[in-house]
Amino acid sequence: MSNYYRKFVSSILQSLESAIIVCSVEGEITELNRTAEFLLDLSREELIGKSIESIRTKLGSIIDLLSDAIRIGETITLTDQHFDAFGEKHFDVRITPLREEKRKRLSGVILSLDDITRRKKLEQELKSREQLAALGEMSAKVAHEIRNPITIIGGFVKRILASSDREKTEEYARILMDELQRLDGIVGEVLEISRRKSRPSEEEFDLVSVTREILAGFEEKATTENVKLVLYAKEDRIEYYGNKDRIKQVIINLVQNAIEASDKAGQVLITLERRIDCVSFSAKNGGKTIPEETLKRIFEPFFTTKTLGTGLGLSICKKIVEEHGGEIHASSGMEGTVFTFTLPTKKFGRFELEKDTDS
């Protein structure tokens, strides 16, 4: 019966697709399967009884982890490992201490190498297809956004060519300039959203005064829309260390959206707050409630519920905030819609930077 079970276990070991190498606590190879022989290009006779160090040239630093697994008595798992000796192949590696049931002590260690090369190639191919699909979708949306102003420009160029009226020609020229600026804005937004994330340049500035300047700039628009702008800040100054122009871009976008989304005779409440480890900015309006499904997608590139617009404004805001190590989110209910972003002072705050030059 003992021989039967020994042969049965050996049969299972030899049929495994993973390469299995068993070592004693002294580092002597005591067992391996056919997959391991094929992988190492060495026969069983050449390896049994030899030191595991004899195949260091093939397994590299993995050999050192065998003694670590025995020392701590725990399984060590490594994913997506590459060995120069095996060419382009990639492996998941598992090093498991081998225990004796009766004595409950470690008698060795099992090294398992699972070839994941095919799976990795499939994952890379799938990722490549997803990127191509995303690129195709983005290209289609950009083409759609650009086509409208191009059509308008083409129409007014024909009118200019057919008109001898100077006043009409000047009017058409102004419309052409507006559409060209619109085209330039679309291209700028697309370039911004496709730009690689990077650590922004930093300078010290006061968020409260920056916000006041922006609100003053929107005063005329708010009056036209019959919307009241209200700023609430407990402190007169809230110092921050980051990219002033890019943070202004976020605030401008959120304030503008809040004004446009407000009910007539409504109010936009801007709140600035210094917390323990961050600064917080929120823009609240009393417009229509945004459905949950829309909120989930509202920061996606090209997603918009407006008739005009690229749908890139909020995704650019998200990108800028995340570049500063912050977070942005939106919520909507019966009391209104609130867009909030927080910027960590621990990472970018001036006082923290003075304490830790590595931040």
Coordinates of C-alpha atoms in Angstrom, one line a residue:
M1 CA 0.0 0.0 0.0
S2 CA 2.9 2.3 0.9
N3 CA 4.5 1.7 -2.5
Y4 CA 1.2 2.3 -4.3
Y5 CA 0.7 5.7 -2.7
R6 CA 4.3 6.6 -3.4
K7 CA 3.9 5.8 -7.0
F8 CA 0.5 7.6 -7.1
V9 CA 2.1 10.8 -5.6
S10 CA 5.0 10.6 -8.0
S11 CA 2.6 10.2 -11.0
I12 CA 0.8 13.4 -9.9
L13 CA 4.0 15.2 -9.5
Q14 CA 5.3 14.2 -13.0
S15 CA 2.0 15.1 -14.7
L16 CA 2.0 18.7 -13.4
E17 CA 2.6 21.5 -15.9
S18 CA 4.4 23.6 -13.3
A19 CA 8.1 22.9 -12.9
I20 CA 8.6 21.4 -9.4
I21 CA 11.9 21.2 -7.5
V22 CA 12.1 19.8 -4.0
C23 CA 15.1 20.6 -1.7
S24 CA 16.1 19.4 1.7
V25 CA 16.8 22.0 4.5
E26 CA 20.5 21.6 3.6
G27 CA 19.8 22.7 0.1
E28 CA 20.1 19.3 -1.6
I29 CA 17.8 18.5 -4.5
T30 CA 15.6 15.5 -3.5
E31 CA 13.0 15.5 -6.2
L32 CA 11.9 17.2 -9.4
N33 CA 9.4 16.5 -12.2
R34 CA 9.7 16.2 -16.0
T35 CA 8.6 19.8 -16.5
A36 CA 11.5 21.0 -14.4
E37 CA 13.9 18.7 -16.3
F38 CA 12.7 20.2 -19.6
L39 CA 12.9 23.8 -18.3
L40 CA 16.4 23.4 -16.8
D41 CA 17.6 21.2 -19.8
L42 CA 19.1 18.8 -17.3
S43 CA 18.1 15.2 -16.5
R44 CA 16.9 13.9 -13.2
E45 CA 20.1 11.8 -12.8
E46 CA 22.2 15.0 -13.2
L47 CA 20.2 16.9 -10.5
I48 CA 19.1 14.5 -7.7
G49 CA 21.5 14.7 -4.8
K50 CA 23.2 17.9 -6.1
S51 CA 23.1 21.2 -4.3
I52 CA 20.5 23.7 -5.4
E53 CA 23.5 26.1 -5.9
S54 CA 24.4 24.0 -9.0
I55 CA 21.5 25.7 -10.9
R56 CA 22.0 29.2 -9.6
T57 CA 23.1 30.3 -13.1
K58 CA 19.5 29.4 -14.3
L59 CA 17.4 30.5 -11.3
G60 CA 19.5 33.4 -10.1
S61 CA 18.5 35.2 -6.8
I62 CA 15.4 32.9 -6.4
I63 CA 17.8 30.4 -4.8
D64 CA 18.4 32.8 -1.9
L65 CA 14.7 32.8 -1.1
L66 CA 14.6 29.1 -0.4
S67 CA 16.5 29.5 2.8
D68 CA 14.3 32.5 3.7
A69 CA 11.1 30.4 3.3
I70 CA 12.6 27.7 5.6
R71 CA 13.7 30.3 8.1
I72 CA 10.3 32.0 8.4
G73 CA 8.3 28.9 7.8
E74 CA 5.9 30.7 5.4
T75 CA 5.2 30.5 1.7
I76 CA 6.8 33.1 -0.5
T77 CA 4.9 34.0 -3.7
L78 CA 6.4 36.1 -6.6
T79 CA 4.5 37.0 -9.8
D80 CA 5.7 37.7 -13.3
Q81 CA 9.3 36.8 -12.9
H82 CA 11.8 36.8 -15.7
F83 CA 15.0 34.7 -15.9
D84 CA 17.7 35.4 -18.5
A85 CA 18.4 31.7 -18.8
F86 CA 14.9 31.0 -20.1
G87 CA 14.7 33.7 -22.8
E88 CA 11.4 35.5 -23.1
K89 CA 9.5 33.3 -20.7
H90 CA 7.8 34.7 -17.6
F91 CA 6.9 32.7 -14.5
D92 CA 4.8 32.9 -11.3
V93 CA 7.0 31.5 -8.5
R94 CA 5.9 29.8 -5.3
I95 CA 8.3 28.7 -2.5
T96 CA 6.6 26.5 0.1
P97 CA 8.1 25.0 3.2
L98 CA 7.7 21.2 3.4
R99 CA 6.6 19.9 6.8
E100 CA 6.7 16.4 8.2
E101 CA 3.3 15.5 9.6
K102 CA 4.3 13.5 12.6
R103 CA 7.3 15.5 13.8
K104 CA 5.7 18.8 12.6
R105 CA 9.1 20.1 11.6
L106 CA 10.4 21.5 8.3
S107 CA 12.1 18.9 6.2
G108 CA 12.7 21.0 3.1
V109 CA 11.1 23.4 0.6
I110 CA 9.2 23.1 -2.6
L111 CA 10.0 25.4 -5.5
S112 CA 7.2 25.8 -8.1
L113 CA 7.6 27.7 -11.4
D114 CA 4.4 28.2 -13.4
D115 CA 5.0 29.4 -17.0
I116 CA 2.6 32.4 -17.6
T117 CA 4.2 33.5 -20.9
R118 CA 1.1 32.8 -23.0
R119 CA -1.2 34.4 -20.5
K120 CA 1.0 37.5 -20.3
K121 CA 1.0 37.8 -24.1
L122 CA -2.8 37.5 -24.2
E123 CA -3.1 40.2 -21.5
Q124 CA -0.8 42.5 -23.4
E125 CA -2.8 41.9 -26.6
L126 CA -6.1 42.6 -24.8
K127 CA -4.6 45.8 -23.3
S128 CA -3.4 46.8 -26.7
R129 CA -6.8 46.3 -28.2
E130 CA -8.5 48.2 -25.4
Q131 CA -6.1 51.1 -26.0
L132 CA -6.8 51.0 -29.7
A133 CA -10.5 51.0 -29.1
A134 CA -10.2 54.0 -26.7
L135 CA -8.0 55.8 -29.2
G136 CA -10.6 55.1 -31.9
E137 CA -13.5 56.4 -29.7
M138 CA -11.5 59.5 -28.8
S139 CA -10.6 60.2 -32.4
A140 CA -14.2 59.9 -33.5
K141 CA -15.3 62.3 -30.7
V142 CA -12.6 64.8 -31.6
A143 CA -13.5 64.6 -35.3
H144 CA -17.1 65.2 -34.4
E145 CA -16.3 68.3 -32.2
I146 CA -14.0 69.7 -34.9
R147 CA -16.4 69.1 -37.8
N148 CA -19.0 71.7 -36.5
P149 CA -16.7 74.8 -36.4
I150 CA -15.1 73.7 -39.7
T151 CA -18.5 73.5 -41.3
I152 CA -19.4 77.0 -40.0
I153 CA -16.0 78.4 -41.2
G154 CA -16.5 76.9 -44.6
G155 CA -20.0 78.5 -44.9
F156 CA -18.9 81.9 -43.9
V157 CA -15.8 81.8 -46.2
K158 CA -18.2 81.2 -49.1
R159 CA -20.4 84.2 -47.9
I160 CA -17.3 86.5 -47.7
L161 CA -16.3 85.5 -51.3
A162 CA -19.8 86.2 -52.6
S163 CA -20.3 89.4 -50.6
S164 CA -19.2 92.9 -51.6
D165 CA -20.7 94.5 -48.4
R166 CA -17.8 95.6 -46.2
E167 CA -19.9 95.6 -43.0
K168 CA -21.2 92.0 -43.7
T169 CA -17.6 90.9 -44.5
E170 CA -16.4 92.3 -41.1
E171 CA -19.2 90.6 -39.3
Y172 CA -18.4 87.3 -41.1
A173 CA -14.7 87.7 -40.2
R174 CA -15.6 88.1 -36.5
I175 CA -17.6 84.9 -36.6
L176 CA -14.7 83.2 -38.3
M177 CA -12.3 84.3 -35.5
D178 CA -14.7 83.1 -32.9
E179 CA -14.9 79.7 -34.5
L180 CA -11.1 79.5 -35.0
Q181 CA -10.7 80.3 -31.3
R182 CA -13.2 77.5 -30.5
L183 CA -11.1 75.1 -32.7
D184 CA -8.0 76.2 -30.9
G185 CA -9.7 75.6 -27.5
I186 CA -10.8 72.1 -28.6
V187 CA -7.2 71.2 -29.7
G188 CA -5.8 72.6 -26.5
E189 CA -8.2 70.5 -24.4
V190 CA -7.4 67.4 -26.3
L191 CA -3.7 68.0 -25.9
E192 CA -4.2 68.7 -22.2
I193 CA -6.1 65.5 -21.5
S194 CA -3.6 63.4 -23.5
R195 CA -0.5 65.0 -21.8
R196 CA 1.3 62.6 -19.5
K197 CA 0.9 63.2 -15.8
S198 CA 3.8 65.0 -14.2
R199 CA 4.6 66.7 -11.0
P200 CA 3.5 70.4 -11.4
S201 CA 5.8 73.4 -10.9
E202 CA 5.2 74.9 -7.5
E203 CA 4.8 78.3 -6.0
E204 CA 3.2 79.7 -2.8
F205 CA -0.1 81.5 -3.3
D206 CA -3.3 82.4 -1.4
L207 CA -6.3 80.3 -2.4
V208 CA -8.7 82.8 -1.0
S209 CA -7.5 85.8 -3.0
V210 CA -7.2 83.6 -6.1
T211 CA -10.8 82.5 -5.7
R212 CA -12.0 86.1 -5.1
E213 CA -10.3 87.2 -8.3
I214 CA -12.0 84.5 -10.3
L215 CA -15.4 85.3 -8.8
A216 CA -15.0 88.9 -9.6
G217 CA -14.3 87.9 -13.2
F218 CA -17.6 85.9 -13.3
E219 CA -19.6 88.7 -11.8
E220 CA -21.0 90.0 -15.1
K221 CA -21.9 86.5 -16.3
A222 CA -23.6 85.7 -12.9
T223 CA -25.6 89.0 -13.1
T224 CA -26.7 88.1 -16.7
E225 CA -27.8 84.6 -15.5
N226 CA -29.5 86.2 -12.4
V227 CA -27.3 84.1 -10.1
K228 CA -25.7 85.3 -6.8
L229 CA -22.1 84.3 -6.1
V230 CA -21.3 83.8 -2.4
L231 CA -17.8 83.0 -1.0
Y232 CA -17.5 81.4 2.4
A233 CA -14.1 81.1 4.0
K234 CA -13.3 81.0 7.8
E235 CA -9.8 82.4 7.1
D236 CA -8.8 85.5 5.2
R237 CA -5.8 83.6 3.8
I238 CA -5.3 80.0 3.0
E239 CA -1.7 79.5 1.8
Y240 CA -1.0 76.6 -0.6
Y241 CA 2.1 75.5 -2.4
G242 CA 1.4 74.2 -6.0
N243 CA 0.9 75.2 -9.6
K244 CA -1.2 78.4 -9.3
D245 CA -2.3 78.6 -13.0
R246 CA -3.5 75.0 -13.1
I247 CA -5.4 75.2 -9.8
K248 CA -7.0 78.5 -11.1
Q249 CA -8.1 76.5 -14.2
V250 CA -9.9 74.0 -12.0
I251 CA -11.7 76.7 -10.0
I252 CA -12.7 78.6 -13.1
N253 CA -14.2 75.5 -14.6
L254 CA -16.1 74.5 -11.5
V255 CA -17.5 78.1 -10.9
Q256 CA -18.5 78.4 -14.6
N257 CA -20.3 75.1 -14.5
A258 CA -22.0 76.0 -11.2
I259 CA -23.3 79.3 -12.7
E260 CA -24.6 77.6 -15.9
A261 CA -26.3 74.8 -14.0
S262 CA -28.0 77.1 -11.4
D263 CA -31.7 78.0 -11.5
K264 CA -32.6 81.5 -12.3
A265 CA -32.5 83.7 -9.2
G266 CA -30.3 81.0 -7.7
Q267 CA -27.1 81.0 -5.7
V268 CA -23.7 79.5 -6.1
L269 CA -21.9 78.9 -2.8
I270 CA -18.1 78.6 -2.9
T271 CA -16.6 77.2 0.3
L272 CA -12.9 77.2 1.1
E273 CA -11.6 75.4 4.2
R274 CA -8.2 74.5 5.7
R275 CA -8.2 71.1 7.3
I276 CA -5.6 69.2 9.3
D277 CA -3.8 67.7 6.2
C278 CA -5.5 69.3 3.2
V279 CA -7.3 72.3 1.8
S280 CA -10.8 71.9 0.5
F281 CA -12.7 73.8 -2.2
S282 CA -16.4 73.2 -3.1
A283 CA -18.8 74.8 -5.5
K284 CA -22.5 74.3 -4.8
N285 CA -25.5 75.2 -7.0
G286 CA -29.2 74.7 -6.6
G287 CA -29.9 73.5 -10.1
K288 CA -31.5 70.2 -11.2
T289 CA -30.4 67.0 -9.5
I290 CA -27.9 65.1 -11.5
P291 CA -28.8 61.4 -11.9
E292 CA -26.6 58.8 -10.2
E293 CA -25.6 57.2 -13.6
T294 CA -24.5 60.6 -14.9
L295 CA -22.5 61.3 -11.7
K296 CA -20.6 58.1 -12.2
R297 CA -19.4 59.2 -15.6
I298 CA -19.1 62.9 -15.2
F299 CA -15.3 63.0 -15.0
E300 CA -14.8 60.7 -18.1
P301 CA -13.2 62.4 -21.1
F302 CA -15.8 63.5 -23.7
F303 CA -18.7 62.8 -21.5
T304 CA -21.1 65.7 -21.5
T305 CA -24.8 66.5 -21.1
K306 CA -24.4 69.9 -22.8
T307 CA -25.4 70.6 -26.4
L308 CA -22.1 72.4 -26.9
G309 CA -18.8 71.5 -25.4
T310 CA -16.2 68.8 -25.7
G311 CA -16.9 67.1 -22.4
L312 CA -13.2 67.5 -21.4
G313 CA -13.5 70.3 -18.8
L314 CA -14.2 68.1 -15.8
S315 CA -11.8 65.3 -16.9
I316 CA -9.0 68.0 -17.1
C317 CA -10.0 69.2 -13.6
K318 CA -9.6 65.7 -12.3
K319 CA -6.2 65.3 -14.0
I320 CA -4.9 68.6 -12.5
V321 CA -6.1 67.8 -9.0
E322 CA -4.6 64.3 -9.2
E323 CA -1.3 65.8 -10.4
H324 CA -1.3 67.7 -7.1
G325 CA -2.0 64.4 -5.2
G326 CA -5.6 65.4 -4.5
E327 CA -9.1 64.1 -5.1
I328 CA -12.2 65.5 -6.8
H329 CA -15.8 64.2 -6.6
A330 CA -19.4 65.3 -7.2
S331 CA -22.6 64.7 -5.3
S332 CA -26.2 65.7 -6.1
G333 CA -29.5 65.7 -4.2
M334 CA -32.5 67.7 -3.3
E335 CA -30.4 70.5 -1.8
G336 CA -28.3 70.9 -4.9
T337 CA -25.1 69.7 -6.6
V338 CA -21.7 70.0 -5.1
F339 CA -18.3 69.6 -6.7
T340 CA -15.5 69.3 -4.2
F341 CA -11.7 68.9 -4.6
T342 CA -9.2 68.5 -1.8
L343 CA -5.4 69.1 -2.1
P344 CA -3.1 67.5 0.5
T345 CA -0.9 70.0 2.3
K346 CA 1.2 67.2 3.7
K347 CA 2.7 66.5 0.3
F348 CA 2.8 70.0 -1.3
G349 CA 2.3 72.3 1.7
R350 CA 5.0 74.9 2.1
F351 CA 5.6 74.2 5.8
E352 CA 5.8 70.5 5.2
L353 CA 8.3 71.0 2.4
E354 CA 10.5 73.1 4.7
K355 CA 10.5 70.2 7.2
D356 CA 11.0 67.4 4.6
T357 CA 13.0 68.4 1.5
D358 CA 12.3 65.0 -0.1
S359 CA 8.5 65.7 -0.2

